Amino acid sequence: MSRSDFDKDRPDAEERPAEAFRDDEPELAGEPERAEVDVAGYGLQVEDAETEAPDELDGDPSSRISVVSESRPRTDQEEFRWHTGTKHSVEGVEDAIEFLDVHKAFGRNRVLRGLNLGIPENRISMILGPSGTGKSVCIKHMVGLLYPDQGDILVHGESVPNMIDDELFEMRRKFGVLFQDGALFGSMNLYDNVAFPLRQHTDKGEEEIAEIVNGRLREVGLGDANDKMPNELSGGMRKRAGFARALVLDPDIVLFDEPDSGLDPVRTALLCELIKEIHEENGGAYVVITHDIASARRVAEFIAVLWRGRIVESGPAADLFASENPFVRQFLSGESQGPLGME
Amino acid sequence: MNGLLAAPRAWIETFGEIAGFCGQVLGQVFGGRVFRFFGEALRQAGILILSSTLVICGLVFIIGLQCGIEGAYFTRGTGTPTYAGVFAAWCDLRELVPYAFGYMMAAKVGTGIVAELGSMRISDEIDALEVMGINSMTFLCATRLLASWMVLPFVYIASVGAGFFASYLAVVVQIHEVSAGGYSLIFWMFQNPPDLLFSAIKAMAMATVIVLVGCYYGYNARGGPVGVGTATAKSMVLNIVLVHLIGMLGTQVFWGANPRAPIGG
């Protein structure tokens, strides 16, 4: 089943409503008194009265580190005040994937709220944004694992939500996807995992398959791990194996769902280098979902910053890193001061 | 009032979802789509044979012993020990072997399917299949159903044999109040090939329902490992209820109007 309701409306951890996360937090006994402060127009915020900012910051409330929670509903104008939607164009490059005013909600939790985004062809694009803003939901819409409540998603000009099952399965062959934990099949060894798409979708003989699979495994540095089962591999190895499997059919578009999650900085850097090298070799549109700025600096050619279900700003990496937008500037510099709080 | 109706409404909703899901899986088997993954169906058949045959036959063997012992002591009490075969024949073929088969299928195969598919769901393996352009429902559910249809009739016949053998051991060898020939005469007189067919139909209906319910709960598992555990428990409860419903309906339909007993001419 590809389009069943069971698939379509299955929320992931990232898609949990904000209230659900708040409910999980233990109540602290003897919690300090809280005071409401409107900090530099960033919305009504609540901060611990006892957590005073240092004296030198007193005159600049926006410099305070504050724990923020929404105490009243915000208007769209307030919520999207930093969302200029500016798209710095990449000249001469067409979009491989387009989101057109996409809305998606899980119950009362509105995840995508009018998303407009173009992913350029032949570039490594990164969708960056704070946790829980709908990045993984974006990826699932691209491959038709989720369907929008409103709006459209085009892959090479074809509308994904309007495809019938057979067209959808055909279209998905353009994609390779690296899931967060590799999503290797637990019942198969590494070799069979990588060979699986070839066996299902091509008429190649076992010798040819072996040649391709071994080549891909060598490329990701797992040439000696053919016989290992997924549960015998480290997190980094599973990701690299997932990468090899994603590439084995030479896809036009490769999606990476937080390839850096759970990896140490060195392995993250090595994985990023690997992505770059393989992109240089194979080309195609690579889309990386992350909130790791170091990875973005290392590999991104195009960046889209997603917040509250809409693009704040998107464009070539250099333009985004030089952006004057306070939200983009804060997020890409990883600073605590700015429009983004703990909400 | 709304609160009172909420639970039945949820049950009906779930029942509708399960029925829809089962319809889709059956459609993929009867529509022939499953044969694109015939290799996977064969693999699943192999897993069923290797992992479940022995345990099913083992349980049915014990049930067969029980039927034999019960029949022998009951007929001894009524002064008709030579008729121990009547009880054993009916108990084995018509009732307890199908039930024991259903119980073990639910406990071993059904829960195994929920756990396997559920863990695949929460670790994104099912999504991975989908994005590779493979219909995950066909690949995971329809292949399992086809495999069960290919293998389980034979497993069931083997388990019926184990039950018969066990009853023979209990009545003739252990309790020994009837000769082997006397027991066999009565035992075979009170059953015939259509009874075996009806019994197999009962068991296959149970097996089909168990596999489909297992696939439904596994395929739609959510909520992490706890969710998989909950889905496994739910599937077990539903399967046990359905096994008894099928058992009762089967007896009513196949032997209700005509008990097929050579009594009174």
mmCIF file of N, CA and C in Angstrom, chain A residues 1-2 4 6-7 9-11 140 143 145 165-166 169 172-173 175 177 179-181 183-188 193 196-197 200-201 245 249, chain B residues 17 21 24 28 33 36-37 43 116 120-139 216 219-222:
data_model
loop_
_atom_site.group_PDB
_atom_site.id
_atom_site.type_symbol
_atom_site.label_atom_id
_atom_site.label_comp_id
_atom_site.label_asym_id
_atom_site.label_seq_id
_atom_site.Cartn_x
_atom_site.Cartn_y
_atom_site.Cartn_z
ATOM 1 N N MET A 1 0.854 -1.187 0.000
ATOM 2 C CA MET A 1 0.000 0.000 0.000
ATOM 3 C C MET A 1 0.877 1.220 0.000
ATOM 4 N N SER A 2 0.613 2.097 -0.875
ATOM 5 C CA SER A 2 1.436 3.280 -0.916
ATOM 6 C C SER A 2 0.669 4.482 -0.420
ATOM 7 N N SER A 4 -2.231 4.485 1.415
ATOM 8 C CA SER A 4 -3.299 4.209 2.368
ATOM 9 C C SER A 4 -3.367 5.310 3.395
ATOM 10 N N PHE A 6 -3.362 4.809 6.391
ATOM 11 C CA PHE A 6 -2.483 4.485 7.514
ATOM 12 C C PHE A 6 -1.146 5.177 7.313
ATOM 13 N N ASP A 7 -0.658 5.180 6.093
ATOM 14 C CA ASP A 7 0.617 5.818 5.787
ATOM 15 C C ASP A 7 0.508 7.326 5.823
ATOM 16 N N ASP A 9 -1.310 9.467 7.264
ATOM 17 C CA ASP A 9 -1.498 10.299 8.440
ATOM 18 C C ASP A 9 -0.717 9.799 9.633
ATOM 19 N N ARG A 10 0.387 9.179 9.357
ATOM 20 C CA ARG A 10 1.180 8.647 10.458
ATOM 21 C C ARG A 10 2.163 9.711 10.929
ATOM 22 N N PRO A 11 1.913 10.365 12.047
ATOM 23 C CA PRO A 11 2.834 11.389 12.495
ATOM 24 C C PRO A 11 4.095 10.795 13.098
ATOM 25 N N LYS A 140 9.005 13.482 3.296
ATOM 26 C CA LYS A 140 7.975 12.467 3.063
ATOM 27 C C LYS A 140 6.972 12.923 2.012
ATOM 28 N N VAL A 143 8.416 12.258 -1.651
ATOM 29 C CA VAL A 143 8.357 10.900 -2.203
ATOM 30 C C VAL A 143 6.960 10.293 -2.098
ATOM 31 N N LEU A 145 5.130 9.749 0.574
ATOM 32 C CA LEU A 145 4.792 8.968 1.766
ATOM 33 C C LEU A 145 3.742 9.696 2.597
ATOM 34 N N ASP A 165 -1.134 4.974 -8.065
ATOM 35 C CA ASP A 165 -0.124 4.146 -7.397
ATOM 36 C C ASP A 165 1.036 3.744 -8.317
ATOM 37 N N ASP A 166 0.711 3.251 -9.506
ATOM 38 C CA ASP A 166 1.774 2.766 -10.393
ATOM 39 C C ASP A 166 2.720 3.891 -10.805
ATOM 40 N N PHE A 169 4.982 4.682 -7.803
ATOM 41 C CA PHE A 169 6.089 3.739 -7.620
ATOM 42 C C PHE A 169 7.158 3.952 -8.687
ATOM 43 N N ARG A 172 9.095 7.060 -7.787
ATOM 44 C CA ARG A 172 9.990 6.875 -6.637
ATOM 45 C C ARG A 172 11.321 6.272 -7.031
ATOM 46 N N ARG A 173 11.363 5.656 -8.197
ATOM 47 C CA ARG A 173 12.648 5.084 -8.629
ATOM 48 C C ARG A 173 13.664 6.168 -8.960
ATOM 49 N N PHE A 175 14.280 8.399 -6.919
ATOM 50 C CA PHE A 175 14.786 8.824 -5.613
ATOM 51 C C PHE A 175 15.669 7.774 -4.945
ATOM 52 N N VAL A 177 16.820 7.446 -0.871
ATOM 53 C CA VAL A 177 16.592 8.121 0.404
ATOM 54 C C VAL A 177 17.472 7.494 1.482
ATOM 55 N N PHE A 179 17.575 7.301 5.278
ATOM 56 C CA PHE A 179 16.784 7.588 6.475
ATOM 57 C C PHE A 179 17.718 7.825 7.669
ATOM 58 N N GLN A 180 17.108 8.373 8.731
ATOM 59 C CA GLN A 180 17.934 8.792 9.877
ATOM 60 C C GLN A 180 18.849 7.691 10.394
ATOM 61 N N ASP A 181 18.317 6.481 10.527
ATOM 62 C CA ASP A 181 19.158 5.408 11.066
ATOM 63 C C ASP A 181 19.546 4.412 9.965
ATOM 64 N N ALA A 183 17.729 2.725 8.020
ATOM 65 C CA ALA A 183 16.561 1.884 7.685
ATOM 66 C C ALA A 183 16.979 0.641 6.890
ATOM 67 N N LEU A 184 18.081 0.015 7.311
ATOM 68 C CA LEU A 184 18.498 -1.228 6.649
ATOM 69 C C LEU A 184 17.551 -2.349 7.062
ATOM 70 N N PHE A 185 17.347 -3.305 6.173
ATOM 71 C CA PHE A 185 16.458 -4.414 6.505
ATOM 72 C C PHE A 185 17.180 -5.358 7.471
ATOM 73 N N GLY A 186 16.585 -5.516 8.633
ATOM 74 C CA GLY A 186 17.242 -6.278 9.692
ATOM 75 C C GLY A 186 17.433 -7.744 9.367
ATOM 76 N N SER A 187 16.653 -8.266 8.418
ATOM 77 C CA SER A 187 16.741 -9.697 8.107
ATOM 78 C C SER A 187 17.791 -9.994 7.035
ATOM 79 N N MET A 188 18.442 -8.958 6.508
ATOM 80 C CA MET A 188 19.421 -9.171 5.426
ATOM 81 C C MET A 188 20.781 -8.647 5.846
ATOM 82 N N ASN A 193 21.235 -6.080 1.519
ATOM 83 C CA ASN A 193 20.531 -4.801 1.654
ATOM 84 C C ASN A 193 20.802 -3.899 0.461
ATOM 85 N N PHE A 196 19.396 -5.284 -2.825
ATOM 86 C CA PHE A 196 17.937 -5.450 -2.879
ATOM 87 C C PHE A 196 17.253 -4.640 -3.994
ATOM 88 N N PRO A 197 17.507 -3.316 -4.093
ATOM 89 C CA PRO A 197 16.830 -2.556 -5.162
ATOM 90 C C PRO A 197 17.196 -3.059 -6.553
ATOM 91 N N GLN A 200 15.240 -6.181 -7.305
ATOM 92 C CA GLN A 200 13.802 -5.950 -7.491
ATOM 93 C C GLN A 200 13.497 -5.207 -8.788
ATOM 94 N N HIS A 201 14.387 -4.313 -9.186
ATOM 95 C CA HIS A 201 14.029 -3.405 -10.278
ATOM 96 C C HIS A 201 14.809 -3.605 -11.563
ATOM 97 N N ARG A 245 23.030 2.038 -0.384
ATOM 98 C CA ARG A 245 21.778 1.482 -0.919
ATOM 99 C C ARG A 245 20.982 2.557 -1.664
ATOM 100 N N LEU A 249 20.805 2.532 -7.439
ATOM 101 C CA LEU A 249 20.069 2.593 -8.712
ATOM 102 C C LEU A 249 20.379 3.879 -9.496
ATOM 103 N N GLU B 17 -11.551 -0.608 9.499
ATOM 104 C CA GLU B 17 -10.176 -0.448 9.007
ATOM 105 C C GLU B 17 -9.550 -1.810 8.708
ATOM 106 N N PHE B 21 -8.306 -3.187 5.123
ATOM 107 C CA PHE B 21 -6.930 -3.641 4.964
ATOM 108 C C PHE B 21 -6.902 -5.070 4.405
ATOM 109 N N GLN B 24 -7.725 -5.227 0.815
ATOM 110 C CA GLN B 24 -6.614 -4.830 -0.071
ATOM 111 C C GLN B 24 -5.601 -5.959 -0.219
ATOM 112 N N GLN B 28 -4.651 -8.127 -3.593
ATOM 113 C CA GLN B 28 -3.321 -8.223 -4.191
ATOM 114 C C GLN B 28 -2.916 -9.673 -4.442
ATOM 115 N N ARG B 33 -0.828 -9.659 -8.169
ATOM 116 C CA ARG B 33 0.317 -8.755 -7.965
ATOM 117 C C ARG B 33 1.391 -9.394 -7.085
ATOM 118 N N ARG B 36 4.692 -11.010 -8.339
ATOM 119 C CA ARG B 36 5.921 -10.248 -8.652
ATOM 120 C C ARG B 36 6.975 -10.495 -7.578
ATOM 121 N N PHE B 37 6.512 -10.883 -6.394
ATOM 122 C CA PHE B 37 7.436 -11.134 -5.282
ATOM 123 C C PHE B 37 7.338 -12.593 -4.850
ATOM 124 N N ARG B 43 10.290 -17.586 0.411
ATOM 125 C CA ARG B 43 11.139 -17.417 1.604
ATOM 126 C C ARG B 43 10.272 -17.468 2.873
ATOM 127 N N GLU B 116 7.473 -8.430 13.772
ATOM 128 C CA GLU B 116 8.414 -8.192 12.673
ATOM 129 C C GLU B 116 8.017 -6.950 11.866
ATOM 130 N N MET B 120 9.701 -3.185 11.743
ATOM 131 C CA MET B 120 10.073 -2.599 10.440
ATOM 132 C C MET B 120 9.432 -1.222 10.279
ATOM 133 N N ARG B 121 8.201 -1.095 10.754
ATOM 134 C CA ARG B 121 7.506 0.195 10.629
ATOM 135 C C ARG B 121 8.220 1.270 11.441
ATOM 136 N N ILE B 122 8.534 0.959 12.698
ATOM 137 C CA ILE B 122 9.101 2.023 13.542
ATOM 138 C C ILE B 122 10.555 2.324 13.201
ATOM 139 N N SER B 123 11.216 1.399 12.487
ATOM 140 C CA SER B 123 12.606 1.715 12.106
ATOM 141 C C SER B 123 12.674 2.199 10.657
ATOM 142 N N ASP B 124 11.550 2.623 10.109
ATOM 143 C CA ASP B 124 11.482 3.216 8.761
ATOM 144 C C ASP B 124 11.747 2.227 7.627
ATOM 145 N N GLU B 125 11.821 0.918 7.941
ATOM 146 C CA GLU B 125 12.117 -0.042 6.872
ATOM 147 C C GLU B 125 10.962 -0.118 5.864
ATOM 148 N N ILE B 126 9.739 0.056 6.358
ATOM 149 C CA ILE B 126 8.600 -0.001 5.430
ATOM 150 C C ILE B 126 8.608 1.231 4.529
ATOM 151 N N ASP B 127 8.931 2.389 5.107
ATOM 152 C CA ASP B 127 9.056 3.596 4.285
ATOM 153 C C ASP B 127 10.183 3.423 3.265
ATOM 154 N N ALA B 128 11.269 2.765 3.706
ATOM 155 C CA ALA B 128 12.394 2.545 2.793
ATOM 156 C C ALA B 128 11.953 1.692 1.597
ATOM 157 N N LEU B 129 11.150 0.669 1.878
ATOM 158 C CA LEU B 129 10.632 -0.158 0.778
ATOM 159 C C LEU B 129 9.811 0.684 -0.183
ATOM 160 N N GLU B 130 8.929 1.509 0.397
ATOM 161 C CA GLU B 130 8.051 2.332 -0.437
ATOM 162 C C GLU B 130 8.854 3.265 -1.336
ATOM 163 N N VAL B 131 9.878 3.911 -0.758
ATOM 164 C CA VAL B 131 10.616 4.868 -1.580
ATOM 165 C C VAL B 131 11.536 4.179 -2.587
ATOM 166 N N MET B 132 11.720 2.879 -2.414
ATOM 167 C CA MET B 132 12.454 2.137 -3.458
ATOM 168 C C MET B 132 11.519 1.764 -4.596
ATOM 169 N N GLY B 133 10.248 2.179 -4.491
ATOM 170 C CA GLY B 133 9.297 1.866 -5.560
ATOM 171 C C GLY B 133 8.691 0.488 -5.417
ATOM 172 N N ILE B 134 8.705 -0.041 -4.191
ATOM 173 C CA ILE B 134 8.145 -1.377 -3.961
ATOM 174 C C ILE B 134 6.882 -1.225 -3.111
ATOM 175 N N ASN B 135 5.811 -1.824 -3.576
ATOM 176 C CA ASN B 135 4.563 -1.755 -2.811
ATOM 177 C C ASN B 135 4.729 -2.590 -1.547
ATOM 178 N N SER B 136 4.851 -1.896 -0.421
ATOM 179 C CA SER B 136 5.201 -2.600 0.820
ATOM 180 C C SER B 136 4.087 -3.535 1.268
ATOM 181 N N MET B 137 2.852 -3.180 0.961
ATOM 182 C CA MET B 137 1.765 -4.060 1.388
ATOM 183 C C MET B 137 1.830 -5.390 0.627
ATOM 184 N N THR B 138 2.111 -5.304 -0.656
ATOM 185 C CA THR B 138 2.235 -6.540 -1.437
ATOM 186 C C THR B 138 3.440 -7.333 -0.955
ATOM 187 N N PHE B 139 4.556 -6.633 -0.791
ATOM 188 C CA PHE B 139 5.811 -7.315 -0.468
ATOM 189 C C PHE B 139 5.778 -7.950 0.923
ATOM 190 N N TYR B 216 -2.155 -6.587 9.750
ATOM 191 C CA TYR B 216 -2.787 -5.279 9.997
ATOM 192 C C TYR B 216 -2.120 -4.585 11.187
ATOM 193 N N TYR B 219 1.683 -3.818 10.402
ATOM 194 C CA TYR B 219 1.882 -2.822 9.337
ATOM 195 C C TYR B 219 1.511 -1.424 9.812
ATOM 196 N N ASN B 220 0.517 -1.365 10.691
ATOM 197 C CA ASN B 220 0.045 -0.055 11.155
ATOM 198 C C ASN B 220 0.511 0.278 12.566
ATOM 199 N N ALA B 221 1.539 -0.411 13.034
ATOM 200 C CA ALA B 221 2.043 -0.134 14.385
ATOM 201 C C ALA B 221 2.611 1.278 14.430
ATOM 202 N N ARG B 222 2.448 1.925 15.546
ATOM 203 C CA ARG B 222 3.047 3.243 15.742
ATOM 204 C C ARG B 222 3.301 3.451 17.232
#
